[in-house]
Amino acid sequence: MYRNLGNPALNVPEHWHYVSFGLSDLYGDNRVHEFTGTDGPSGFGFELTFRLKRETGESAPPTWPAELMQGLARYVFQSENTFCSGDHVSWHSPLDNSESRIQHMLLTEDPQMQPVQTPFGVVTFLQIVGVCTEELHAAQQWNGQGILELLRTVPVAGGPWLITDMRRGETIFEIDPHLQERVDKGIETDGSNLSGVSAKCAWDDLSRPPEDDEDSRSICIGTQPRRLSGKDTEQIRETLRRGLEINNKPVLPPINAQRQNGLNLDRAPSRKDSLESESSAAIIPHELIRTRQLESVHLKFNQESGALIPLCLRGRLLHGRHFTYKSITGDTAITFVSTGVEGAFATEEHPYAAHGPWLQILLTEEFVERMLEDLEDLNSPEEFKLPKEYSWPEKKLKVSILPDAVFDNPLH
């Protein structure tokens, strides 16, 4: 924790600067991180930083930012998923446990700390930026980098060094209403860079009789349910990463693609080959899982995940891209694809297809436009009661928005 005097010439106020250590490799002896050479990433390849506006008369830095950074670091160590500039973190609580409107985070390059070449690899410094809920939603609908650029133009909302002020009571859109127009134009022009989320979700094959032994989301050998295999997971990760390559035609990699390193749900490199826990290692070999065409499907989401469906449709599919919901339990995934995505196993002739517990749904532009009209109330989820159901009988598609408790029950 450091006291930073800021830069009056740039209108940068005095603030507290926090820097983590330990996400990168401090020893180079495989004690904590695997040493991969001087040219590769050091440990996870980054450290976290945070800049908090110093209050008048404050003589010592508050300690809560350190606890916040420890929580993020714990997530990285436990999941082995890494962060990238432009990522967002949905926190759903004031960062300092107060009544502040600053309840979520964006990540960007620290403006002062440049990447460092160490004897144990390269380290970059990712700065945490506190944002309001409305700003998080804008980042999801458009992209994190775009919102960070807008925050830099508003001194009280971050300024050029993106300093977090927990006392900020207005969003950038309330401070300058014209900024919403820039976001709307960006969404219309660029679409959304958010290509997938971890979510509470599930799906059922309605075309299969309920008494069928082969469950729509898992295939069993003995008493072991079939979870997403390493190759499934790698393909989903690759799908999400490629979804960000907006200058190229979106392509889903082939089912049998081989990769040395997996990718987490938000496209950052991971040292894991799979999201599976060790206890789920007993699975059916990937190459024995056949792709099935389904006649009718039922999609289930909790309220938070369901609120992102319009983003998926408007910000991704209407721009020729794809969007994936990866279950937080790790046992299922749902990928929406547009007709412009190559390599998908869902086709216009067979728009619903499953590879084990991974479901793909291909939606035409005409149907996406209709769904956006029918799902308009998802933009104001506080105005409807759960459960909420939407159905398109002629498409044999049903979507349900359900309470969280349904997903906490394994028999959902």
Short mmCIF file of C-alpha atoms in Angstrom, two decimals:
data_model
loop_
_atom_site.label_atom_id
_atom_site.label_comp_id
_atom_site.label_asym_id
_atom_site.label_seq_id
_atom_site.Cartn_x
_atom_site.Cartn_y
_atom_site.Cartn_z
CA MET A 1 0.00 0.00 0.00
CA TYR A 2 1.47 3.32 -1.08
CA ARG A 3 0.51 6.99 -0.84
CA ASN A 4 0.52 8.42 -4.35
CA LEU A 5 0.58 12.20 -4.70
CA GLY A 6 -1.14 12.04 -8.06
CA ASN A 7 -0.46 14.56 -10.82
CA PRO A 8 -2.09 17.99 -10.46
CA ALA A 9 -1.15 18.90 -14.05
CA LEU A 10 -3.28 16.00 -15.29
CA ASN A 11 -6.03 16.59 -12.70
CA VAL A 12 -5.10 13.32 -10.96
CA PRO A 13 -5.90 13.56 -7.22
CA GLU A 14 -3.86 12.17 -4.36
CA HIS A 15 -4.76 8.56 -3.69
CA TRP A 16 -3.76 5.25 -2.14
CA HIS A 17 -2.12 2.76 -4.48
CA TYR A 18 -2.36 -0.96 -3.67
CA VAL A 19 -0.22 -3.60 -5.39
CA SER A 20 -0.53 -7.37 -4.88
CA PHE A 21 2.31 -9.88 -4.89
CA GLY A 22 2.22 -13.64 -5.23
CA LEU A 23 0.11 -14.08 -8.34
CA SER A 24 3.39 -13.91 -10.21
CA ASP A 25 6.27 -16.27 -9.47
CA LEU A 26 8.41 -14.91 -6.63
CA TYR A 27 10.78 -17.86 -6.31
CA GLY A 28 11.23 -19.71 -9.61
CA ASP A 29 11.63 -23.05 -7.86
CA ASN A 30 8.17 -24.54 -8.55
CA ARG A 31 7.28 -23.93 -4.92
CA VAL A 32 4.05 -22.11 -5.76
CA HIS A 33 4.02 -21.69 -9.53
CA GLU A 34 5.33 -23.88 -12.29
CA PHE A 35 8.42 -22.25 -13.82
CA THR A 36 7.88 -22.12 -17.59
CA GLY A 37 10.92 -20.09 -18.64
CA THR A 38 11.91 -16.45 -18.76
CA ASP A 39 9.98 -15.72 -21.96
CA GLY A 40 6.63 -16.99 -20.66
CA PRO A 41 4.33 -15.58 -17.99
CA SER A 42 5.63 -15.42 -14.45
CA GLY A 43 3.18 -17.48 -12.42
CA PHE A 44 -0.25 -16.36 -13.56
CA GLY A 45 1.46 -13.58 -15.49
CA PHE A 46 0.00 -10.62 -13.62
CA GLU A 47 -0.40 -8.80 -10.32
CA LEU A 48 -3.43 -6.74 -9.27
CA THR A 49 -3.39 -3.04 -8.41
CA PHE A 50 -6.04 -0.66 -7.11
CA ARG A 51 -6.18 3.12 -6.77
CA LEU A 52 -8.47 4.56 -4.08
CA LYS A 53 -9.07 8.30 -3.67
CA ARG A 54 -7.54 9.58 -0.43
CA GLU A 55 -10.05 11.31 1.80
CA THR A 56 -9.17 14.61 3.46
CA GLY A 57 -7.36 14.00 6.75
CA GLU A 58 -6.81 10.32 6.03
CA SER A 59 -3.37 9.40 7.39
CA ALA A 60 -3.33 5.65 6.69
CA PRO A 61 -4.71 3.60 3.79
CA PRO A 62 -7.94 1.64 4.42
CA THR A 63 -7.34 -2.11 4.55
CA TRP A 64 -10.51 -3.27 2.80
CA PRO A 65 -8.96 -3.03 -0.70
CA ALA A 66 -6.34 -5.57 0.37
CA GLU A 67 -9.11 -7.94 1.45
CA LEU A 68 -10.89 -7.38 -1.86
CA MET A 69 -7.71 -8.18 -3.79
CA GLN A 70 -7.17 -11.28 -1.66
CA GLY A 71 -10.65 -12.47 -2.61
CA LEU A 72 -9.88 -12.08 -6.32
CA ALA A 73 -6.50 -13.75 -5.89
CA ARG A 74 -8.18 -16.66 -4.08
CA TYR A 75 -10.50 -17.10 -7.06
CA VAL A 76 -7.52 -17.15 -9.45
CA PHE A 77 -5.62 -19.74 -7.40
CA GLN A 78 -8.65 -21.97 -6.90
CA SER A 79 -9.92 -21.85 -10.49
CA GLU A 80 -6.58 -21.22 -12.23
CA ASN A 81 -8.46 -18.81 -14.47
CA THR A 82 -6.72 -15.52 -15.15
CA PHE A 83 -7.88 -11.95 -15.74
CA CYS A 84 -7.35 -9.74 -18.79
CA SER A 85 -7.64 -6.02 -19.41
CA GLY A 86 -11.26 -5.23 -20.20
CA ASP A 87 -12.66 -8.04 -18.05
CA HIS A 88 -15.45 -7.29 -15.61
CA VAL A 89 -16.23 -8.76 -12.19
CA SER A 90 -19.86 -8.78 -11.03
CA TRP A 91 -19.58 -8.29 -7.26
CA HIS A 92 -23.18 -7.27 -6.36
CA SER A 93 -22.11 -5.57 -3.15
CA PRO A 94 -20.40 -2.29 -2.23
CA LEU A 95 -16.67 -2.97 -2.49
CA ASP A 96 -16.08 -1.52 0.97
CA ASN A 97 -19.22 -3.01 2.57
CA SER A 98 -20.75 0.46 2.90
CA GLU A 99 -23.82 1.91 1.16
CA SER A 100 -21.78 2.95 -1.88
CA ARG A 101 -23.06 2.59 -5.45
CA ILE A 102 -19.63 1.25 -6.43
CA GLN A 103 -20.49 -2.46 -6.42
CA HIS A 104 -18.64 -4.03 -9.36
CA MET A 105 -15.23 -3.97 -11.02
CA LEU A 106 -13.56 -3.54 -14.39
CA LEU A 107 -9.93 -4.44 -15.05
CA THR A 108 -7.41 -2.49 -17.11
CA GLU A 109 -3.66 -1.92 -17.44
CA ASP A 110 -2.20 0.14 -14.58
CA PRO A 111 -1.36 3.59 -16.02
CA GLN A 112 2.02 3.83 -14.26
CA MET A 113 3.25 0.26 -13.87
CA GLN A 114 4.46 -1.19 -17.15
CA PRO A 115 5.01 -4.93 -17.79
CA VAL A 116 8.20 -6.21 -16.20
CA GLN A 117 10.58 -8.89 -17.43
CA THR A 118 11.75 -10.88 -14.41
CA PRO A 119 14.12 -13.87 -14.11
CA PHE A 120 10.98 -16.01 -13.77
CA GLY A 121 8.93 -14.58 -16.65
CA VAL A 122 6.87 -11.56 -17.63
CA VAL A 123 4.55 -9.77 -15.19
CA THR A 124 1.82 -7.30 -16.17
CA PHE A 125 -0.13 -5.13 -13.73
CA LEU A 126 -3.92 -5.13 -13.95
CA GLN A 127 -5.73 -2.34 -12.15
CA ILE A 128 -9.10 -2.86 -10.49
CA VAL A 129 -11.57 -0.05 -11.22
CA GLY A 130 -14.73 0.25 -9.14
CA VAL A 131 -17.92 0.91 -11.12
CA CYS A 132 -21.67 1.28 -10.59
CA THR A 133 -24.20 -1.32 -11.68
CA GLU A 134 -25.29 0.76 -14.68
CA GLU A 135 -21.68 1.02 -15.84
CA LEU A 136 -21.18 -2.73 -15.46
CA HIS A 137 -24.27 -3.39 -17.56
CA ALA A 138 -22.98 -1.01 -20.22
CA ALA A 139 -19.66 -2.89 -20.26
CA GLN A 140 -21.53 -6.16 -20.70
CA GLN A 141 -23.75 -4.80 -23.46
CA TRP A 142 -20.81 -3.18 -25.29
CA ASN A 143 -17.28 -3.83 -24.01
CA GLY A 144 -15.14 -3.14 -20.99
CA GLN A 145 -12.50 -1.11 -22.81
CA GLY A 146 -15.12 1.25 -24.21
CA ILE A 147 -16.55 1.99 -20.76
CA LEU A 148 -13.05 2.42 -19.30
CA GLU A 149 -12.34 5.06 -21.94
CA LEU A 150 -15.53 6.90 -20.96
CA LEU A 151 -14.57 6.74 -17.27
CA ARG A 152 -11.23 8.34 -18.12
CA THR A 153 -13.04 11.36 -19.54
CA VAL A 154 -14.97 12.02 -16.31
CA PRO A 155 -12.65 13.23 -13.52
CA VAL A 156 -15.01 12.36 -10.64
CA ALA A 157 -15.58 8.86 -12.06
CA GLY A 158 -11.91 7.91 -12.39
CA GLY A 159 -10.13 10.39 -14.61
CA PRO A 160 -7.01 9.51 -16.61
CA TRP A 161 -5.64 7.17 -13.92
CA LEU A 162 -9.05 5.59 -13.17
CA ILE A 163 -9.01 6.27 -9.44
CA THR A 164 -11.95 4.76 -7.57
CA ASP A 165 -13.97 7.13 -5.38
CA MET A 166 -16.27 5.13 -3.13
CA ARG A 167 -18.22 8.32 -2.34
CA ARG A 168 -19.23 8.81 -5.96
CA GLY A 169 -23.01 8.98 -5.98
CA GLU A 170 -23.70 9.33 -9.70
CA THR A 171 -23.01 7.14 -12.69
CA ILE A 172 -21.17 8.56 -15.70
CA PHE A 173 -24.50 8.53 -17.54
CA GLU A 174 -26.09 10.72 -14.86
CA ILE A 175 -23.08 13.05 -14.87
CA ASP A 176 -23.05 13.31 -18.67
CA PRO A 177 -26.20 11.94 -20.38
CA HIS A 178 -24.49 12.17 -23.79
CA LEU A 179 -22.26 9.24 -22.82
CA GLN A 180 -25.24 6.88 -23.06
CA GLU A 181 -25.57 7.84 -26.72
CA ARG A 182 -21.94 6.85 -27.28
CA VAL A 183 -22.59 3.48 -25.66
CA ASP A 184 -25.75 2.90 -27.70
CA LYS A 185 -23.91 3.77 -30.91
CA GLY A 186 -21.04 1.48 -29.91
CA ILE A 187 -23.41 -1.43 -29.29
CA GLU A 188 -25.12 -0.85 -32.63
CA THR A 189 -21.82 -0.61 -34.49
CA ASP A 190 -19.59 -3.07 -32.64
CA GLY A 191 -21.95 -5.41 -30.83
CA SER A 192 -20.79 -6.88 -27.54
CA ASN A 193 -17.36 -8.27 -26.74
CA LEU A 194 -18.81 -10.42 -23.97
CA SER A 195 -18.77 -13.89 -25.50
CA GLY A 196 -19.80 -15.96 -22.50
CA VAL A 197 -20.49 -16.13 -18.78
CA SER A 198 -20.48 -18.58 -15.93
CA ALA A 199 -24.11 -18.95 -15.02
CA LYS A 200 -26.87 -20.84 -13.27
CA CYS A 201 -28.41 -22.59 -16.24
CA ALA A 202 -29.68 -25.95 -17.46
CA TRP A 203 -31.41 -27.48 -20.46
CA ASP A 204 -33.77 -30.35 -21.17
CA ASP A 205 -34.45 -32.32 -24.34
CA LEU A 206 -38.24 -32.10 -24.66
CA SER A 207 -38.25 -34.41 -27.66
CA ARG A 208 -37.12 -37.32 -25.50
CA PRO A 209 -39.60 -39.18 -23.30
CA PRO A 210 -39.07 -38.48 -19.57
CA GLU A 211 -38.56 -42.19 -18.88
CA ASP A 212 -35.60 -42.34 -21.27
CA ASP A 213 -32.56 -43.48 -19.34
CA GLU A 214 -30.20 -41.23 -21.26
CA ASP A 215 -30.59 -37.87 -19.58
CA SER A 216 -30.42 -34.81 -21.81
CA ARG A 217 -27.61 -33.28 -19.81
CA SER A 218 -25.52 -36.27 -18.78
CA ILE A 219 -24.57 -39.71 -19.97
CA CYS A 220 -23.89 -42.26 -17.27
CA ILE A 221 -21.53 -45.16 -16.88
CA GLY A 222 -22.53 -47.00 -13.75
CA THR A 223 -23.14 -44.29 -11.17
CA GLN A 224 -20.73 -41.75 -12.66
CA PRO A 225 -22.46 -38.87 -14.51
CA ARG A 226 -20.71 -37.71 -17.63
CA ARG A 227 -19.47 -34.16 -17.18
CA LEU A 228 -17.95 -31.83 -19.73
CA SER A 229 -14.74 -33.47 -20.90
CA GLY A 230 -11.43 -31.70 -21.22
CA LYS A 231 -11.89 -31.40 -24.98
CA ASP A 232 -15.43 -30.07 -24.57
CA THR A 233 -14.15 -27.49 -22.11
CA GLU A 234 -11.24 -26.52 -24.31
CA GLN A 235 -13.54 -26.04 -27.27
CA ILE A 236 -15.92 -23.89 -25.25
CA ARG A 237 -13.00 -21.81 -24.03
CA GLU A 238 -11.70 -21.49 -27.57
CA THR A 239 -15.20 -20.56 -28.71
CA LEU A 240 -15.31 -17.73 -26.19
CA ARG A 241 -11.83 -16.51 -27.07
CA ARG A 242 -12.57 -16.47 -30.78
CA GLY A 243 -15.77 -14.61 -30.08
CA LEU A 244 -13.62 -11.60 -29.23
CA GLU A 245 -11.83 -11.59 -32.56
CA ILE A 246 -14.37 -9.21 -34.06
CA ASN A 247 -12.32 -8.48 -37.16
CA ASN A 248 -12.48 -12.09 -38.29
CA LYS A 249 -15.42 -14.27 -39.21
CA PRO A 250 -16.46 -16.14 -36.05
CA VAL A 251 -15.44 -19.77 -36.19
CA LEU A 252 -16.12 -22.58 -33.76
CA PRO A 253 -13.12 -24.95 -33.64
CA PRO A 254 -13.74 -28.57 -34.66
CA ILE A 255 -14.85 -31.04 -32.01
CA ASN A 256 -11.55 -32.90 -32.17
CA ALA A 257 -9.38 -29.81 -31.86
CA GLN A 258 -6.32 -30.42 -29.71
CA ARG A 259 -4.87 -27.63 -27.56
CA GLN A 260 -2.09 -27.60 -25.04
CA ASN A 261 -3.65 -24.94 -22.83
CA GLY A 262 -7.30 -24.28 -22.11
CA LEU A 263 -8.99 -20.91 -21.88
CA ASN A 264 -11.27 -19.70 -19.16
CA LEU A 265 -14.76 -18.42 -19.86
CA ASP A 266 -13.58 -14.89 -20.46
CA ARG A 267 -10.84 -15.76 -22.94
CA ALA A 268 -7.82 -15.44 -20.63
CA PRO A 269 -5.18 -18.19 -20.66
CA SER A 270 -5.47 -20.82 -17.97
CA ARG A 271 -2.89 -23.31 -16.80
CA LYS A 272 -5.57 -25.97 -16.51
CA ASP A 273 -6.41 -28.28 -19.37
CA SER A 274 -9.96 -28.64 -18.04
CA LEU A 275 -12.46 -27.07 -15.68
CA GLU A 276 -13.28 -30.48 -14.28
CA SER A 277 -12.55 -31.33 -10.68
CA GLU A 278 -10.35 -34.34 -10.04
CA SER A 279 -13.37 -36.23 -8.74
CA SER A 280 -15.01 -36.05 -12.15
CA ALA A 281 -12.17 -37.71 -14.01
CA ALA A 282 -14.19 -40.85 -14.75
CA ILE A 283 -15.93 -39.79 -17.95
CA ILE A 284 -16.82 -41.27 -21.28
CA PRO A 285 -14.01 -40.75 -23.79
CA HIS A 286 -14.72 -37.60 -25.81
CA GLU A 287 -14.54 -39.31 -29.19
CA LEU A 288 -17.30 -41.77 -28.16
CA ILE A 289 -19.83 -39.02 -27.52
CA ARG A 290 -22.01 -38.61 -30.56
CA THR A 291 -23.60 -35.35 -31.62
CA ARG A 292 -27.39 -35.57 -31.41
CA GLN A 293 -29.95 -33.45 -33.27
CA LEU A 294 -32.84 -32.47 -31.00
CA GLU A 295 -36.38 -31.57 -32.01
CA SER A 296 -37.41 -29.52 -28.99
CA VAL A 297 -35.51 -27.97 -26.08
CA HIS A 298 -36.26 -26.22 -22.81
CA LEU A 299 -33.71 -23.68 -21.57
CA LYS A 300 -33.57 -22.70 -17.90
CA PHE A 301 -31.80 -19.66 -16.40
CA ASN A 302 -31.79 -17.86 -13.10
CA GLN A 303 -32.81 -14.19 -13.12
CA GLU A 304 -29.31 -12.75 -13.44
CA SER A 305 -28.42 -15.06 -16.34
CA GLY A 306 -31.77 -14.51 -18.02
CA ALA A 307 -31.25 -10.75 -17.97
CA LEU A 308 -28.28 -11.30 -20.30
CA ILE A 309 -30.33 -13.01 -23.02
CA PRO A 310 -31.10 -9.70 -24.80
CA LEU A 311 -27.36 -8.96 -24.78
CA CYS A 312 -26.71 -12.39 -26.25
CA LEU A 313 -29.23 -11.82 -29.02
CA ARG A 314 -28.71 -8.14 -29.84
CA GLY A 315 -25.04 -7.71 -29.04
CA ARG A 316 -23.76 -11.05 -30.31
CA LEU A 317 -26.03 -13.01 -32.67
CA LEU A 318 -27.21 -10.01 -34.69
CA HIS A 319 -23.54 -9.29 -35.31
CA GLY A 320 -22.86 -12.79 -36.61
CA ARG A 321 -21.28 -14.11 -33.40
CA HIS A 322 -21.98 -16.62 -30.66
CA PHE A 323 -22.54 -16.58 -26.89
CA THR A 324 -22.04 -19.32 -24.30
CA TYR A 325 -23.57 -19.92 -20.89
CA LYS A 326 -21.29 -22.27 -18.92
CA SER A 327 -22.95 -23.77 -15.85
CA ILE A 328 -21.20 -22.89 -12.61
CA THR A 329 -21.55 -26.55 -11.61
CA GLY A 330 -19.46 -27.51 -14.64
CA ASP A 331 -21.86 -30.14 -15.94
CA THR A 332 -23.52 -28.35 -18.85
CA ALA A 333 -23.13 -25.51 -21.34
CA ILE A 334 -25.44 -23.69 -23.76
CA THR A 335 -24.03 -21.93 -26.83
CA PHE A 336 -26.19 -19.69 -29.00
CA VAL A 337 -24.84 -19.36 -32.54
CA SER A 338 -25.86 -17.26 -35.54
CA THR A 339 -25.96 -18.42 -39.11
CA GLY A 340 -22.67 -16.61 -39.72
CA VAL A 341 -20.69 -18.82 -37.35
CA GLU A 342 -18.70 -21.58 -39.01
CA GLY A 343 -17.85 -24.92 -37.42
CA ALA A 344 -20.96 -25.23 -35.24
CA PHE A 345 -22.66 -28.62 -35.00
CA ALA A 346 -26.07 -26.91 -34.93
CA THR A 347 -27.30 -26.08 -38.42
CA GLU A 348 -30.28 -24.32 -39.99
CA GLU A 349 -31.72 -27.73 -40.85
CA HIS A 350 -31.10 -29.01 -37.29
CA PRO A 351 -30.94 -25.86 -35.12
CA TYR A 352 -30.76 -27.76 -31.81
CA ALA A 353 -27.82 -30.11 -31.39
CA ALA A 354 -26.02 -31.56 -28.40
CA HIS A 355 -22.57 -33.03 -27.95
CA GLY A 356 -22.88 -34.76 -24.59
CA PRO A 357 -23.97 -32.05 -22.12
CA TRP A 358 -23.02 -29.18 -24.45
CA LEU A 359 -26.05 -27.77 -26.29
CA GLN A 360 -25.83 -25.51 -29.33
CA ILE A 361 -28.79 -23.49 -30.58
CA LEU A 362 -28.69 -21.84 -34.00
CA LEU A 363 -31.03 -18.87 -34.38
CA THR A 364 -31.79 -17.06 -37.62
CA GLU A 365 -31.76 -13.27 -37.69
CA GLU A 366 -35.54 -13.19 -38.21
CA PHE A 367 -36.16 -15.35 -35.15
CA VAL A 368 -33.68 -13.34 -33.06
CA GLU A 369 -35.62 -10.15 -33.85
CA ARG A 370 -38.84 -11.83 -32.79
CA MET A 371 -37.32 -13.16 -29.57
CA LEU A 372 -36.05 -9.68 -28.69
CA GLU A 373 -39.62 -8.37 -28.94
CA ASP A 374 -41.04 -11.22 -26.86
CA LEU A 375 -38.27 -10.97 -24.24
CA GLU A 376 -38.43 -7.20 -23.87
CA ASP A 377 -39.43 -7.40 -20.21
CA LEU A 378 -36.10 -9.08 -19.41
CA ASN A 379 -34.61 -5.59 -19.67
CA SER A 380 -36.56 -4.75 -16.50
CA PRO A 381 -36.41 -8.01 -14.50
CA GLU A 382 -37.50 -6.29 -11.29
CA GLU A 383 -40.93 -5.81 -12.84
CA PHE A 384 -41.91 -9.45 -13.14
CA LYS A 385 -42.31 -12.34 -10.76
CA LEU A 386 -40.54 -15.68 -10.96
CA PRO A 387 -40.96 -18.19 -12.41
CA LYS A 388 -41.38 -16.65 -15.87
CA GLU A 389 -41.86 -18.70 -19.03
CA TYR A 390 -41.55 -17.88 -22.72
CA SER A 391 -42.52 -20.28 -25.47
CA TRP A 392 -42.32 -20.45 -29.26
CA PRO A 393 -44.33 -23.61 -30.09
CA GLU A 394 -43.68 -23.52 -33.83
CA LYS A 395 -39.92 -23.43 -33.09
CA LYS A 396 -40.28 -26.04 -30.35
CA LEU A 397 -38.33 -23.81 -27.97
CA LYS A 398 -39.15 -22.89 -24.38
CA VAL A 399 -37.22 -20.58 -22.03
CA SER A 400 -37.83 -20.38 -18.29
CA ILE A 401 -36.48 -17.83 -15.81
CA LEU A 402 -36.39 -19.52 -12.42
CA PRO A 403 -35.45 -18.69 -8.82
CA ASP A 404 -31.88 -19.41 -7.72
CA ALA A 405 -33.14 -22.10 -5.35
CA VAL A 406 -34.14 -24.27 -8.32
CA PHE A 407 -30.50 -24.47 -9.43
CA ASP A 408 -29.26 -25.11 -5.92
CA ASN A 409 -31.36 -28.29 -5.98
CA PRO A 410 -29.53 -30.96 -8.00
CA LEU A 411 -32.89 -32.43 -9.08
CA HIS A 412 -33.88 -29.34 -11.08
#
